[in-house]
Amino acid sequence: MGPSRPTITDVAKAAGVSKGAVSFALNGRPGVAEETRARILAVAASLGWTPSHRARALSASRAFSVGMVIARPPELLGADPFYPSFIAGVERTLSDRGQSLVLQVVPDLSVEEASYRRLATAERVDGVFVLDLRLGDPRIALLAELGLPAVTIGRPDVPSNHPALLVDDRPGVTAAVAHLAGLGHRRIAHVAGPLHFLHGSVRRQAWEQALADAGLTAGPCVESDFSAAGGAQATRALLDTDDPPTAIVYGNDLMAIAGLSVAVQLGIKVPDELSITGFDDTELAGYVTPTLTTVRTDPFGWGRAAADALLDLIDGRPGADIPTPPAPLVVRGSTAPPPTRHP
């Protein structure tokens, strides 16, 4: 008996990619970086792989699952309402289309790459969502290398062939600063999320640019971690100065609500002596006292749109960026003109 005929699995193993990536490359479908496609074709040629009806049937095999790897502390995921809402939107679309979600929460970035490689090589998923984009995000090149279809939440600051959900935080932050400046605030601080996250950095830049546009000098900025504890600590640092701000723009609602609580503990009246704005418009924002002025986002709708885009990409439809409407500012009770200072 002669040597066995090479299979698509043999090509995948030799190229170091998933069987799905080989299918995309050999059938000329989008979703694979050109460098990866060329490598797969070269490996197939070197192994003497030729198409057959059976091979084509195997190449069409699907996991009918998509993946999401989140490198965040599990306790933060439970406290931040963004993730449950986004995942609920994803699940709603996946359920409608007969798919499932493989969610992996990893403790830190050091094990994140290994998680993506396992998902690809074990063929557990047909594609992935990429959240929490980072400055110079290395995952973009990794996923192109693995030939794993992906949709990014936001446009990366590095070259990317993956479709992106075009979430833009700048208009919301700009509106918050403009609102505070219009009320008469001149010392407007910012409690930022981690600045290695693209959205943390973008929100900080938007705050700084909006102040410049209003003719104001950038007030103090404290980098935090999007958690309630971090927001509380940052607020204490800002208020425990000789010239504290009269307004604080927070990177999310969780930090803003914690900051409001700190102000109350310190005997500072909100909004009479201190104005506060959040970001996300979580459910609690309308129920705290005073109610929170914040930027309204739509993580549930984003999850649905991202899932539709990823499944379309997996099905071989051309991947295109997905626009989202600008996030509006919702003005509530936590903002007011600054107190009059007497000489």
Short mmCIF file of C-alpha atoms in Angstrom, two decimals:
data_model
loop_
_atom_site.label_atom_id
_atom_site.label_comp_id
_atom_site.label_asym_id
_atom_site.label_seq_id
_atom_site.Cartn_x
_atom_site.Cartn_y
_atom_site.Cartn_z
CA MET A 1 0.00 0.00 0.00
CA GLY A 2 1.38 3.41 -0.96
CA PRO A 3 1.86 6.35 1.40
CA SER A 4 -1.31 7.95 2.71
CA ARG A 5 -2.58 11.03 1.00
CA PRO A 6 -1.85 14.31 2.95
CA THR A 7 -4.93 15.82 4.51
CA ILE A 8 -5.97 19.33 5.44
CA THR A 9 -5.11 18.42 9.05
CA ASP A 10 -1.53 17.63 7.97
CA VAL A 11 -1.29 21.03 6.29
CA ALA A 12 -2.63 22.78 9.42
CA LYS A 13 -0.12 21.05 11.70
CA ALA A 14 2.83 21.76 9.40
CA ALA A 15 1.84 25.42 9.00
CA GLY A 16 1.13 25.88 12.72
CA VAL A 17 -2.40 27.19 12.17
CA SER A 18 -5.95 25.97 12.65
CA LYS A 19 -7.73 23.73 10.16
CA GLY A 20 -10.20 26.59 9.65
CA ALA A 21 -7.36 28.91 8.61
CA VAL A 22 -6.21 26.32 6.06
CA SER A 23 -9.76 26.11 4.73
CA PHE A 24 -9.91 29.89 4.34
CA ALA A 25 -6.53 30.01 2.56
CA LEU A 26 -7.06 27.06 0.22
CA ASN A 27 -10.52 28.22 -0.78
CA GLY A 28 -9.53 31.86 -1.29
CA ARG A 29 -11.83 33.15 1.44
CA PRO A 30 -11.22 36.40 3.37
CA GLY A 31 -10.16 36.42 7.02
CA VAL A 32 -6.55 35.27 6.64
CA ALA A 33 -3.57 37.62 6.41
CA GLU A 34 -1.81 37.44 3.05
CA GLU A 35 1.48 36.38 4.65
CA THR A 36 -0.27 33.53 6.46
CA ARG A 37 -2.16 32.55 3.29
CA ALA A 38 1.12 32.37 1.34
CA ARG A 39 2.72 30.22 4.04
CA ILE A 40 -0.24 27.80 4.07
CA LEU A 41 -0.20 27.47 0.27
CA ALA A 42 3.55 26.84 0.30
CA VAL A 43 3.18 24.14 2.96
CA ALA A 44 0.32 22.50 1.05
CA ALA A 45 2.45 22.44 -2.10
CA SER A 46 5.45 20.97 -0.26
CA LEU A 47 3.29 18.18 1.18
CA GLY A 48 1.76 17.42 -2.20
CA TRP A 49 -1.74 18.23 -0.98
CA THR A 50 -4.38 18.25 -3.71
CA PRO A 51 -8.08 18.96 -3.32
CA SER A 52 -10.65 16.18 -3.32
CA HIS A 53 -14.36 16.02 -2.65
CA ARG A 54 -13.69 14.49 0.75
CA ALA A 55 -11.05 17.08 1.61
CA ARG A 56 -13.39 19.89 0.65
CA ALA A 57 -16.04 18.42 2.92
CA LEU A 58 -13.56 18.23 5.79
CA SER A 59 -12.34 21.76 5.12
CA ALA A 60 -15.87 23.04 5.61
CA SER A 61 -16.04 21.64 9.15
CA ARG A 62 -16.92 24.19 11.78
CA ALA A 63 -16.76 24.42 15.55
CA PHE A 64 -19.95 26.55 15.56
CA SER A 65 -18.40 28.47 18.45
CA VAL A 66 -16.61 31.78 18.75
CA GLY A 67 -14.16 32.82 21.43
CA MET A 68 -13.48 35.71 23.79
CA VAL A 69 -10.33 35.95 25.92
CA ILE A 70 -10.34 38.63 28.62
CA ALA A 71 -7.20 39.42 30.61
CA ARG A 72 -8.80 41.11 33.61
CA PRO A 73 -9.16 40.18 37.28
CA PRO A 74 -12.35 38.09 37.60
CA GLU A 75 -13.63 40.28 40.46
CA LEU A 76 -13.48 43.35 38.21
CA LEU A 77 -15.47 41.58 35.50
CA GLY A 78 -18.18 40.88 38.04
CA ALA A 79 -18.33 44.48 39.20
CA ASP A 80 -18.12 46.32 35.88
CA PRO A 81 -21.54 46.22 34.15
CA PHE A 82 -19.99 46.66 30.68
CA TYR A 83 -18.90 43.04 30.28
CA PRO A 84 -22.17 41.29 31.25
CA SER A 85 -24.09 43.62 28.94
CA PHE A 86 -21.70 43.14 26.00
CA ILE A 87 -21.63 39.37 26.48
CA ALA A 88 -25.44 39.31 26.70
CA GLY A 89 -25.61 41.05 23.31
CA VAL A 90 -23.15 38.56 21.83
CA GLU A 91 -25.08 35.61 23.26
CA ARG A 92 -28.37 36.93 21.91
CA THR A 93 -27.03 36.97 18.35
CA LEU A 94 -25.19 33.66 18.72
CA SER A 95 -28.33 31.98 20.03
CA ASP A 96 -30.35 33.31 17.10
CA ARG A 97 -27.79 31.84 14.68
CA GLY A 98 -27.17 28.49 16.40
CA GLN A 99 -23.69 29.33 17.72
CA SER A 100 -22.07 29.30 21.16
CA LEU A 101 -19.47 31.36 23.03
CA VAL A 102 -16.23 30.07 24.53
CA LEU A 103 -15.24 32.60 27.21
CA GLN A 104 -11.82 32.47 28.85
CA VAL A 105 -10.85 34.84 31.67
CA VAL A 106 -7.10 34.80 32.19
CA PRO A 107 -5.26 36.35 35.14
CA ASP A 108 -2.74 38.39 33.18
CA LEU A 109 -1.25 39.09 29.77
CA SER A 110 1.47 36.47 30.14
CA VAL A 111 -0.98 33.60 29.55
CA GLU A 112 -3.21 35.39 27.05
CA GLU A 113 -1.19 34.47 23.95
CA ALA A 114 -1.20 30.80 24.94
CA SER A 115 -4.99 30.94 25.26
CA TYR A 116 -5.41 32.22 21.70
CA ARG A 117 -3.01 29.58 20.38
CA ARG A 118 -4.93 26.80 22.15
CA LEU A 119 -8.25 28.03 20.80
CA ALA A 120 -6.84 28.05 17.26
CA THR A 121 -4.89 24.81 17.22
CA ALA A 122 -7.54 22.82 19.09
CA GLU A 123 -10.13 24.15 16.64
CA ARG A 124 -12.47 25.04 19.50
CA VAL A 125 -13.63 28.24 17.83
CA ASP A 126 -14.15 29.57 14.32
CA GLY A 127 -13.23 33.16 15.26
CA VAL A 128 -12.74 35.53 18.20
CA PHE A 129 -13.69 38.94 19.57
CA VAL A 130 -10.85 41.23 20.66
CA LEU A 131 -11.75 43.55 23.53
CA ASP A 132 -9.68 45.93 25.65
CA LEU A 133 -7.43 46.99 22.79
CA ARG A 134 -4.00 48.05 24.00
CA LEU A 135 -1.50 50.53 22.65
CA GLY A 136 0.51 48.70 19.98
CA ASP A 137 -1.64 45.64 20.62
CA PRO A 138 0.40 42.46 19.88
CA ARG A 139 -2.74 40.33 19.54
CA ILE A 140 -3.48 41.78 16.09
CA ALA A 141 -0.33 40.26 14.57
CA LEU A 142 -0.81 37.05 16.60
CA LEU A 143 -4.31 36.45 15.23
CA ALA A 144 -3.12 37.15 11.68
CA GLU A 145 -0.34 34.59 12.23
CA LEU A 146 -2.85 32.03 13.51
CA GLY A 147 -5.24 32.75 10.64
CA LEU A 148 -8.05 33.16 13.14
CA PRO A 149 -10.94 35.39 11.98
CA ALA A 150 -11.52 38.25 14.42
CA VAL A 151 -13.55 41.38 15.06
CA THR A 152 -11.94 44.09 17.19
CA ILE A 153 -13.96 46.32 19.49
CA GLY A 154 -12.49 49.62 18.38
CA ARG A 155 -9.95 50.35 15.66
CA PRO A 156 -6.43 49.30 16.73
CA ASP A 157 -3.54 51.78 16.50
CA VAL A 158 -1.50 49.19 14.58
CA PRO A 159 -2.15 47.84 11.05
CA SER A 160 -5.06 45.41 11.13
CA ASN A 161 -6.95 43.43 8.49
CA HIS A 162 -9.70 42.54 10.95
CA PRO A 163 -13.10 44.26 10.81
CA ALA A 164 -13.58 46.72 13.68
CA LEU A 165 -16.63 47.85 15.59
CA LEU A 166 -15.98 51.59 15.29
CA VAL A 167 -16.57 52.64 18.89
CA ASP A 168 -15.35 56.22 19.41
CA ASP A 169 -15.23 57.49 23.00
CA ARG A 170 -14.03 60.98 22.10
CA PRO A 171 -17.38 62.69 21.36
CA GLY A 172 -18.80 61.62 24.73
CA VAL A 173 -15.82 62.86 26.74
CA THR A 174 -15.72 66.07 24.69
CA ALA A 175 -19.40 66.67 25.43
CA ALA A 176 -18.85 66.12 29.17
CA VAL A 177 -15.99 68.63 29.30
CA ALA A 178 -17.90 71.15 27.18
CA HIS A 179 -20.90 70.80 29.50
CA LEU A 180 -18.76 71.47 32.58
CA ALA A 181 -16.92 74.38 30.95
CA GLY A 182 -20.28 75.84 29.91
CA LEU A 183 -21.39 75.75 33.53
CA GLY A 184 -18.36 77.84 34.45
CA HIS A 185 -15.88 75.23 35.69
CA ARG A 186 -12.25 76.12 35.11
CA ARG A 187 -10.43 73.41 37.08
CA ILE A 188 -11.65 70.12 35.62
CA ALA A 189 -9.79 66.96 36.65
CA HIS A 190 -9.84 63.49 35.14
CA VAL A 191 -9.77 60.02 36.68
CA ALA A 192 -8.57 57.83 33.81
CA GLY A 193 -8.66 54.11 33.24
CA PRO A 194 -5.38 52.26 32.63
CA LEU A 195 -3.53 54.23 29.97
CA HIS A 196 -2.08 51.12 28.33
CA PHE A 197 -5.65 50.36 27.23
CA LEU A 198 -6.49 52.20 24.03
CA HIS A 199 -9.85 53.38 25.36
CA GLY A 200 -8.25 54.64 28.59
CA SER A 201 -5.70 56.59 26.58
CA VAL A 202 -8.26 57.91 24.07
CA ARG A 203 -10.58 59.17 26.82
CA ARG A 204 -7.69 60.95 28.51
CA GLN A 205 -6.60 62.57 25.24
CA ALA A 206 -10.18 63.65 24.52
CA TRP A 207 -10.43 65.26 27.98
CA GLU A 208 -7.17 67.15 27.44
CA GLN A 209 -8.12 68.28 23.92
CA ALA A 210 -11.61 69.41 25.01
CA LEU A 211 -10.06 71.56 27.74
CA ALA A 212 -7.69 73.10 25.21
CA ASP A 213 -10.61 73.78 22.86
CA ALA A 214 -12.38 75.55 25.74
CA GLY A 215 -9.29 77.67 26.40
CA LEU A 216 -8.58 75.91 29.69
CA THR A 217 -5.41 74.43 31.09
CA ALA A 218 -5.54 70.69 31.70
CA GLY A 219 -6.34 70.02 35.33
CA PRO A 220 -4.85 67.15 37.29
CA CYS A 221 -5.22 63.59 35.95
CA VAL A 222 -4.97 60.43 38.03
CA GLU A 223 -4.62 57.05 36.33
CA SER A 224 -6.75 54.34 37.92
CA ASP A 225 -8.02 50.87 37.00
CA PHE A 226 -11.75 51.28 36.22
CA SER A 227 -12.63 49.70 39.61
CA ALA A 228 -14.68 51.28 42.41
CA ALA A 229 -11.76 51.02 44.83
CA GLY A 230 -9.46 52.65 42.31
CA GLY A 231 -11.94 55.44 41.66
CA ALA A 232 -12.30 56.11 45.37
CA GLN A 233 -8.54 56.25 45.90
CA ALA A 234 -8.06 58.58 42.92
CA THR A 235 -10.83 60.89 44.16
CA ARG A 236 -9.24 61.20 47.60
CA ALA A 237 -5.92 62.09 45.95
CA LEU A 238 -7.56 64.82 43.86
CA LEU A 239 -9.57 66.34 46.70
CA ASP A 240 -6.75 66.24 49.25
CA THR A 241 -4.88 69.19 47.71
CA ASP A 242 -4.61 72.91 48.39
CA ASP A 243 -6.49 73.71 45.16
CA PRO A 244 -8.90 70.83 44.49
CA PRO A 245 -10.87 70.64 41.24
CA THR A 246 -14.45 71.84 41.06
CA ALA A 247 -15.32 69.07 38.58
CA ILE A 248 -14.06 65.56 37.84
CA VAL A 249 -14.56 63.63 34.60
CA TYR A 250 -14.34 59.88 35.29
CA GLY A 251 -13.40 57.17 32.81
CA ASN A 252 -16.42 55.04 33.76
CA ASP A 253 -19.50 55.06 35.98
CA LEU A 254 -18.07 52.63 38.53
CA MET A 255 -15.25 55.02 39.43
CA ALA A 256 -17.59 58.02 39.30
CA ILE A 257 -20.11 56.51 41.73
CA ALA A 258 -17.28 55.59 44.10
CA GLY A 259 -15.95 59.13 43.79
CA LEU A 260 -19.38 60.54 44.62
CA SER A 261 -19.41 58.41 47.78
CA VAL A 262 -15.96 59.71 48.78
CA ALA A 263 -17.09 63.30 48.33
CA VAL A 264 -20.07 62.67 50.62
CA GLN A 265 -17.78 61.12 53.24
CA LEU A 266 -15.53 64.19 53.10
CA GLY A 267 -18.49 66.53 53.56
CA ILE A 268 -18.25 67.90 50.01
CA LYS A 269 -21.64 68.60 48.48
CA VAL A 270 -22.31 67.22 44.99
CA PRO A 271 -23.05 69.13 42.80
CA ASP A 272 -22.96 72.38 44.83
CA GLU A 273 -19.23 72.13 45.59
CA LEU A 274 -18.11 69.42 43.18
CA SER A 275 -19.51 68.27 39.84
CA ILE A 276 -19.01 64.68 38.66
CA THR A 277 -19.48 62.96 35.29
CA GLY A 278 -19.23 59.27 34.44
CA PHE A 279 -19.03 57.17 31.31
CA ASP A 280 -21.28 54.23 30.23
CA ASP A 281 -24.68 55.20 31.73
CA THR A 282 -24.99 51.99 33.70
CA GLU A 283 -28.30 51.17 35.35
CA LEU A 284 -27.25 52.55 38.74
CA ALA A 285 -26.36 55.94 37.27
CA GLY A 286 -29.99 57.02 37.36
CA TYR A 287 -30.57 55.82 40.93
CA VAL A 288 -27.66 57.18 42.97
CA THR A 289 -28.09 60.48 44.83
CA PRO A 290 -27.61 62.80 43.11
CA THR A 291 -28.27 61.06 39.82
CA LEU A 292 -25.16 60.80 37.68
CA THR A 293 -24.44 62.89 34.60
CA THR A 294 -22.75 60.44 32.25
CA VAL A 295 -22.09 59.35 28.67
CA ARG A 296 -24.57 56.77 27.37
CA THR A 297 -23.08 53.78 25.55
CA ASP A 298 -24.71 50.64 24.17
CA PRO A 299 -22.62 47.55 25.04
CA PHE A 300 -25.57 45.20 24.44
CA GLY A 301 -26.07 46.56 20.93
CA TRP A 302 -22.31 46.50 20.34
CA GLY A 303 -22.24 42.84 21.32
CA ARG A 304 -25.00 42.00 18.87
CA ALA A 305 -23.36 43.94 16.03
CA ALA A 306 -19.92 42.45 16.70
CA ALA A 307 -21.34 38.92 16.74
CA ASP A 308 -23.18 39.45 13.45
CA ALA A 309 -19.98 40.79 11.87
CA LEU A 310 -17.84 37.90 13.12
CA LEU A 311 -20.29 35.22 11.96
CA ASP A 312 -20.56 36.88 8.55
CA LEU A 313 -16.76 36.89 8.31
CA ILE A 314 -16.60 33.19 9.23
CA ASP A 315 -19.22 32.46 6.59
CA GLY A 316 -16.94 34.00 3.97
CA ARG A 317 -18.66 37.33 3.49
CA PRO A 318 -16.34 40.33 3.06
CA GLY A 319 -15.43 41.82 6.42
CA ALA A 320 -16.12 45.56 6.77
CA ASP A 321 -15.88 47.92 9.70
CA ILE A 322 -19.12 48.41 11.64
CA PRO A 323 -20.05 52.04 12.41
CA THR A 324 -21.69 53.02 15.70
CA PRO A 325 -23.49 56.30 16.51
CA PRO A 326 -21.73 58.85 18.76
CA ALA A 327 -22.40 58.30 22.45
CA PRO A 328 -24.55 61.16 23.84
CA LEU A 329 -24.12 62.94 27.17
CA VAL A 330 -27.01 62.40 29.62
CA VAL A 331 -27.22 65.40 31.96
CA ARG A 332 -28.56 64.60 35.42
CA GLY A 333 -28.15 65.88 38.96
CA SER A 334 -24.41 65.49 39.61
CA THR A 335 -23.36 68.60 37.66
CA ALA A 336 -24.00 72.28 38.40
CA PRO A 337 -22.14 75.62 38.21
CA PRO A 338 -19.08 75.78 40.47
CA PRO A 339 -19.26 77.48 43.85
CA THR A 340 -18.54 81.21 43.91
CA ARG A 341 -15.17 81.85 45.49
CA HIS A 342 -14.92 85.03 47.54
CA PRO A 343 -11.57 86.78 47.96
#
